[in-house]
């Protein structure tokens, strides 16, 4: 809306947003294995939010969680596993309950494995899993742009379906005296897992719209680089 993008003549009417938090972490490294653990807590004050009537107000928020990362490099196998447990909550008015943000995702896991073969061939895979996003009780369907169809959502569900996907990649490297080139085929979302998820619609995030992600997506690419010296 124009009144949000243009300064009003009666001066400032919203307090500056601010946040503060704490965090701590641990690291352990070994030639074959590495571990990282980080925890954090953050509080947000005077957070500008769109209220249900479309006006601007200021609320509060809190976010906290634990992030872990395990790296491994054992012979021809290498990769990492990352797991995050986190919460993102918002309070619209002073005294209101803290409710999950529309993008709150308590559990998220990513596992990556790479396998180096002979003749500079590499096979790799990535698996992703995430908790379903909180469901807006006022929205009862999701629209699929690929099929131009609308799918009803479970009215009793508190969250959308969890997300998970498998990606596979094969690459071949050709190396020359002063440069190298990689040819690869990357197939994302191999088993075509598509779920309803919130769509970022613009500045007014009080309007919740659900859509669907990409289907199986094969990507063929070529990447080159010059070598130093």
Tab-separated table of C-alpha atoms in Angstrom:
chain	number	residue	atom	x	y	z
A	1	UNK	CA	0.000	0.000	0.000
A	2	UNK	CA	1.238	3.543	-0.824
A	3	UNK	CA	0.791	4.784	2.759
A	4	UNK	CA	3.358	2.210	3.904
A	5	UNK	CA	5.946	3.011	1.226
A	6	UNK	CA	5.710	6.808	1.618
A	7	UNK	CA	6.572	8.676	4.825
A	8	UNK	CA	3.533	10.199	6.534
A	9	UNK	CA	3.575	13.962	7.369
A	10	UNK	CA	2.563	13.429	11.005
A	11	UNK	CA	5.934	11.808	11.737
A	12	UNK	CA	7.097	8.484	13.070
A	13	UNK	CA	4.413	6.304	14.588
A	14	UNK	CA	6.199	2.979	14.999
A	15	UNK	CA	8.998	2.322	17.443
A	16	UNK	CA	12.264	0.943	16.120
A	17	UNK	CA	12.454	-2.835	16.076
A	18	UNK	CA	15.108	-4.384	18.285
A	19	UNK	CA	16.298	-7.830	19.261
A	20	UNK	CA	18.757	-9.428	21.612
A	21	UNK	CA	19.861	-12.950	22.238
A	22	UNK	CA	22.512	-15.380	23.365
A	23	UNK	CA	24.223	-18.337	21.777
A	24	UNK	CA	26.878	-20.933	22.513
A	25	UNK	CA	28.540	-23.746	20.629
A	26	UNK	CA	30.954	-26.660	20.787
A	27	UNK	CA	33.404	-27.936	18.136
A	28	UNK	CA	35.295	-31.241	17.869
A	29	UNK	CA	37.444	-32.052	14.860
A	30	UNK	CA	39.213	-35.219	13.744
A	31	UNK	CA	40.698	-36.075	10.326
A	32	UNK	CA	37.825	-38.506	9.706
A	33	UNK	CA	35.014	-36.895	11.674
A	34	UNK	CA	33.908	-33.475	12.850
A	35	UNK	CA	31.077	-32.479	15.184
A	36	UNK	CA	29.462	-29.080	15.775
A	37	UNK	CA	26.653	-28.166	18.183
A	38	UNK	CA	25.206	-24.657	18.542
A	39	UNK	CA	22.353	-23.394	20.687
A	40	UNK	CA	20.690	-19.979	20.518
A	41	UNK	CA	17.873	-17.911	22.004
A	42	UNK	CA	16.632	-14.611	20.610
A	43	UNK	CA	13.915	-12.159	21.664
A	44	UNK	CA	12.364	-9.549	19.351
A	45	UNK	CA	10.709	-6.343	20.598
A	46	UNK	CA	8.546	-3.835	18.706
A	47	UNK	CA	8.272	-6.168	15.740
A	48	UNK	CA	6.115	-4.608	13.032
A	49	UNK	CA	3.242	-6.936	12.134
A	50	UNK	CA	0.132	-6.723	10.014
A	51	UNK	CA	-2.893	-7.185	12.230
A	52	UNK	CA	-6.049	-9.045	11.219
A	53	UNK	CA	-7.831	-5.812	10.221
A	54	UNK	CA	-5.020	-4.892	7.807
A	55	UNK	CA	-3.472	-2.163	9.956
A	56	UNK	CA	0.083	-2.096	11.229
A	57	UNK	CA	0.837	-2.896	14.844
A	58	UNK	CA	3.831	-3.919	16.889
A	59	UNK	CA	4.227	-7.202	18.653
A	60	UNK	CA	6.985	-9.420	19.947
A	61	UNK	CA	8.677	-12.631	18.999
A	62	UNK	CA	10.995	-15.288	20.279
A	63	UNK	CA	13.164	-17.814	18.458
A	64	UNK	CA	15.322	-20.562	19.925
A	65	UNK	CA	16.848	-23.843	18.902
A	66	UNK	CA	19.779	-26.215	18.589
A	67	UNK	CA	21.776	-26.815	15.403
A	68	UNK	CA	24.069	-29.801	14.894
A	69	UNK	CA	26.473	-30.667	12.082
A	70	UNK	CA	28.422	-33.906	11.616
A	71	UNK	CA	31.057	-34.083	8.874
A	72	UNK	CA	32.776	-37.277	7.766
A	73	UNK	CA	35.540	-38.102	5.272
A	74	UNK	CA	36.354	-41.810	5.115
A	75	UNK	CA	38.256	-42.936	2.044
A	76	UNK	CA	36.115	-42.448	-1.078
A	77	UNK	CA	33.073	-41.502	1.034
A	78	UNK	CA	32.502	-37.985	2.335
A	79	UNK	CA	29.548	-35.878	3.387
A	80	UNK	CA	27.696	-34.353	6.277
A	81	UNK	CA	24.494	-34.596	8.306
A	82	UNK	CA	22.835	-31.471	9.695
A	83	UNK	CA	19.899	-31.501	12.102
A	84	UNK	CA	18.110	-28.459	13.513
A	85	UNK	CA	15.484	-28.248	16.223
A	86	UNK	CA	14.053	-24.747	16.392
A	87	UNK	CA	10.958	-22.749	17.272
A	88	UNK	CA	9.813	-19.366	15.975
A	89	UNK	CA	6.903	-17.780	17.879
A	90	UNK	CA	5.096	-14.452	17.536
A	91	UNK	CA	2.915	-12.371	19.866
A	92	UNK	CA	0.617	-9.904	18.094
A	93	UNK	CA	-0.557	-7.911	21.128
A	94	UNK	CA	0.781	-7.537	24.652
A	95	UNK	CA	-0.854	-10.233	26.768
A	96	UNK	CA	-1.651	-12.488	23.801
A	97	UNK	CA	-0.315	-16.031	23.610
A	98	UNK	CA	2.852	-16.692	21.631
A	99	UNK	CA	1.791	-18.614	18.514
A	100	UNK	CA	3.959	-20.372	15.910
A	101	UNK	CA	5.087	-18.223	13.018
A	102	UNK	CA	3.667	-19.366	9.631
A	103	UNK	CA	7.169	-20.588	8.680
A	104	UNK	CA	7.861	-22.333	12.013
A	105	UNK	CA	9.508	-25.702	11.303
A	106	UNK	CA	10.609	-27.474	14.535
A	107	UNK	CA	12.576	-30.306	12.902
A	108	UNK	CA	14.795	-30.082	9.826
A	109	UNK	CA	17.297	-32.697	8.650
A	110	UNK	CA	19.722	-32.721	5.707
A	111	UNK	CA	22.012	-35.689	4.946
A	112	UNK	CA	24.571	-35.568	2.115
A	113	UNK	CA	26.760	-38.442	0.865
A	114	UNK	CA	29.382	-38.292	-1.870
A	115	UNK	CA	31.234	-41.268	-3.366
A	116	UNK	CA	34.371	-40.711	-5.441
A	117	UNK	CA	34.879	-43.348	-8.147
A	118	UNK	CA	37.579	-44.082	-10.710
A	119	UNK	CA	38.078	-41.885	-13.785
A	120	UNK	CA	37.035	-38.748	-11.865
A	121	UNK	CA	33.428	-39.867	-11.543
A	122	UNK	CA	31.433	-38.825	-8.473
A	123	UNK	CA	28.064	-40.055	-7.246
A	124	UNK	CA	26.266	-38.076	-4.577
A	125	UNK	CA	22.896	-37.906	-2.897
A	126	UNK	CA	21.029	-35.581	-0.583
A	127	UNK	CA	18.013	-36.355	1.594
A	128	UNK	CA	15.955	-33.592	3.204
A	129	UNK	CA	13.197	-33.782	5.804
A	130	UNK	CA	11.252	-31.004	7.489
A	131	UNK	CA	8.252	-30.730	9.782
A	132	UNK	CA	5.110	-29.442	8.106
A	133	UNK	CA	4.347	-25.733	8.474
A	134	UNK	CA	1.540	-24.571	10.812
A	135	UNK	CA	-1.806	-24.629	9.012
A	136	UNK	CA	-4.004	-21.540	8.864
A	137	UNK	CA	-7.433	-22.641	10.116
A	138	UNK	CA	-9.109	-20.149	7.764
A	139	UNK	CA	-7.555	-21.622	4.593
A	140	UNK	CA	-9.052	-24.881	3.328
A	141	UNK	CA	-7.261	-25.573	0.027
A	142	UNK	CA	-3.963	-25.277	-1.851
A	143	UNK	CA	-3.589	-24.296	-5.502
A	144	UNK	CA	-1.256	-26.191	-7.846
A	145	UNK	CA	0.120	-23.968	-10.623
A	146	UNK	CA	1.399	-26.950	-12.624
A	147	UNK	CA	-1.965	-28.696	-12.916
A	148	UNK	CA	-4.160	-25.609	-12.386
A	149	UNK	CA	-6.158	-27.503	-9.784
A	150	UNK	CA	-7.176	-26.808	-6.210
A	151	UNK	CA	-6.723	-29.484	-3.543
A	152	UNK	CA	-8.645	-29.468	-0.232
A	153	UNK	CA	-6.652	-29.547	3.002
A	154	UNK	CA	-7.495	-31.525	6.126
A	155	UNK	CA	-9.607	-29.109	8.221
A	156	UNK	CA	-8.644	-30.901	11.456
A	157	UNK	CA	-4.860	-30.764	10.889
A	158	UNK	CA	-2.800	-28.315	12.930
A	159	UNK	CA	0.159	-28.570	10.537
A	160	UNK	CA	0.651	-29.315	6.856
A	161	UNK	CA	2.210	-32.575	5.718
A	162	UNK	CA	5.933	-32.984	6.446
A	163	UNK	CA	8.368	-32.337	3.612
A	164	UNK	CA	10.956	-34.841	2.447
A	165	UNK	CA	12.852	-35.266	-0.811
A	166	UNK	CA	15.763	-37.200	-2.308
A	167	UNK	CA	18.200	-35.637	-4.787
A	168	UNK	CA	20.772	-37.644	-6.792
A	169	UNK	CA	23.733	-36.365	-8.801
A	170	UNK	CA	26.399	-37.893	-11.024
A	171	UNK	CA	29.336	-35.818	-12.275
A	172	UNK	CA	32.418	-36.356	-14.463
A	173	UNK	CA	35.495	-34.143	-14.238
A	174	UNK	CA	37.923	-33.631	-17.119
A	175	UNK	CA	41.161	-31.942	-16.083
A	176	UNK	CA	43.648	-30.235	-18.376
A	177	UNK	CA	46.905	-28.390	-17.790
A	178	UNK	CA	45.432	-24.999	-16.916
A	179	UNK	CA	41.731	-25.633	-16.530
A	180	UNK	CA	39.120	-28.244	-15.658
A	181	UNK	CA	35.492	-28.851	-16.550
A	182	UNK	CA	32.704	-30.765	-14.797
A	183	UNK	CA	29.730	-32.353	-16.555
A	184	UNK	CA	26.876	-33.329	-14.257
A	185	UNK	CA	23.295	-34.561	-14.120
A	186	UNK	CA	21.427	-33.503	-10.982
A	187	UNK	CA	17.953	-35.015	-10.452
A	188	UNK	CA	16.089	-33.234	-7.670
A	189	UNK	CA	13.016	-34.561	-5.863
A	190	UNK	CA	13.534	-38.031	-7.362
A	191	UNK	CA	10.304	-39.596	-6.090
A	192	UNK	CA	8.182	-36.520	-6.847
A	193	UNK	CA	7.164	-35.535	-3.317
A	194	UNK	CA	5.014	-32.408	-3.544
A	195	UNK	CA	3.162	-31.010	-0.559
A	196	UNK	CA	1.176	-27.885	0.271
A	197	UNK	CA	3.362	-25.060	1.571
A	198	UNK	CA	2.872	-21.335	2.277
A	199	UNK	CA	3.541	-18.939	-0.585
A	200	UNK	CA	5.277	-15.603	0.013
A	201	UNK	CA	2.704	-13.198	-1.400
A	202	UNK	CA	4.324	-9.838	-0.635
A	203	UNK	CA	4.429	-7.310	2.155
A	204	UNK	CA	1.048	-8.217	3.711
A	205	UNK	CA	1.672	-11.616	5.317
A	206	UNK	CA	-1.746	-11.772	7.011
A	207	UNK	CA	-3.115	-13.326	3.802
A	208	UNK	CA	-2.116	-16.998	3.749
A	209	UNK	CA	-1.969	-18.754	0.377
A	210	UNK	CA	-0.842	-22.356	-0.078
A	211	UNK	CA	0.784	-23.757	-3.206
A	212	UNK	CA	2.937	-26.732	-4.209
A	213	UNK	CA	6.671	-27.076	-4.810
A	214	UNK	CA	8.519	-28.309	-7.880
A	215	UNK	CA	8.093	-31.876	-9.237
A	216	UNK	CA	10.968	-34.141	-10.362
A	217	UNK	CA	13.541	-31.735	-11.779
A	218	UNK	CA	16.476	-33.083	-13.867
A	219	UNK	CA	19.263	-30.542	-14.373
A	220	UNK	CA	22.149	-31.063	-16.779
A	221	UNK	CA	25.039	-28.667	-16.386
A	222	UNK	CA	28.616	-27.860	-17.327
A	223	UNK	CA	30.971	-26.014	-14.981
A	224	UNK	CA	34.516	-24.929	-15.835
A	225	UNK	CA	37.351	-23.358	-13.858
A	226	UNK	CA	40.874	-22.142	-14.557
A	227	UNK	CA	43.625	-23.591	-12.368
A	228	UNK	CA	46.178	-21.343	-10.639
A	229	UNK	CA	49.816	-21.357	-11.670
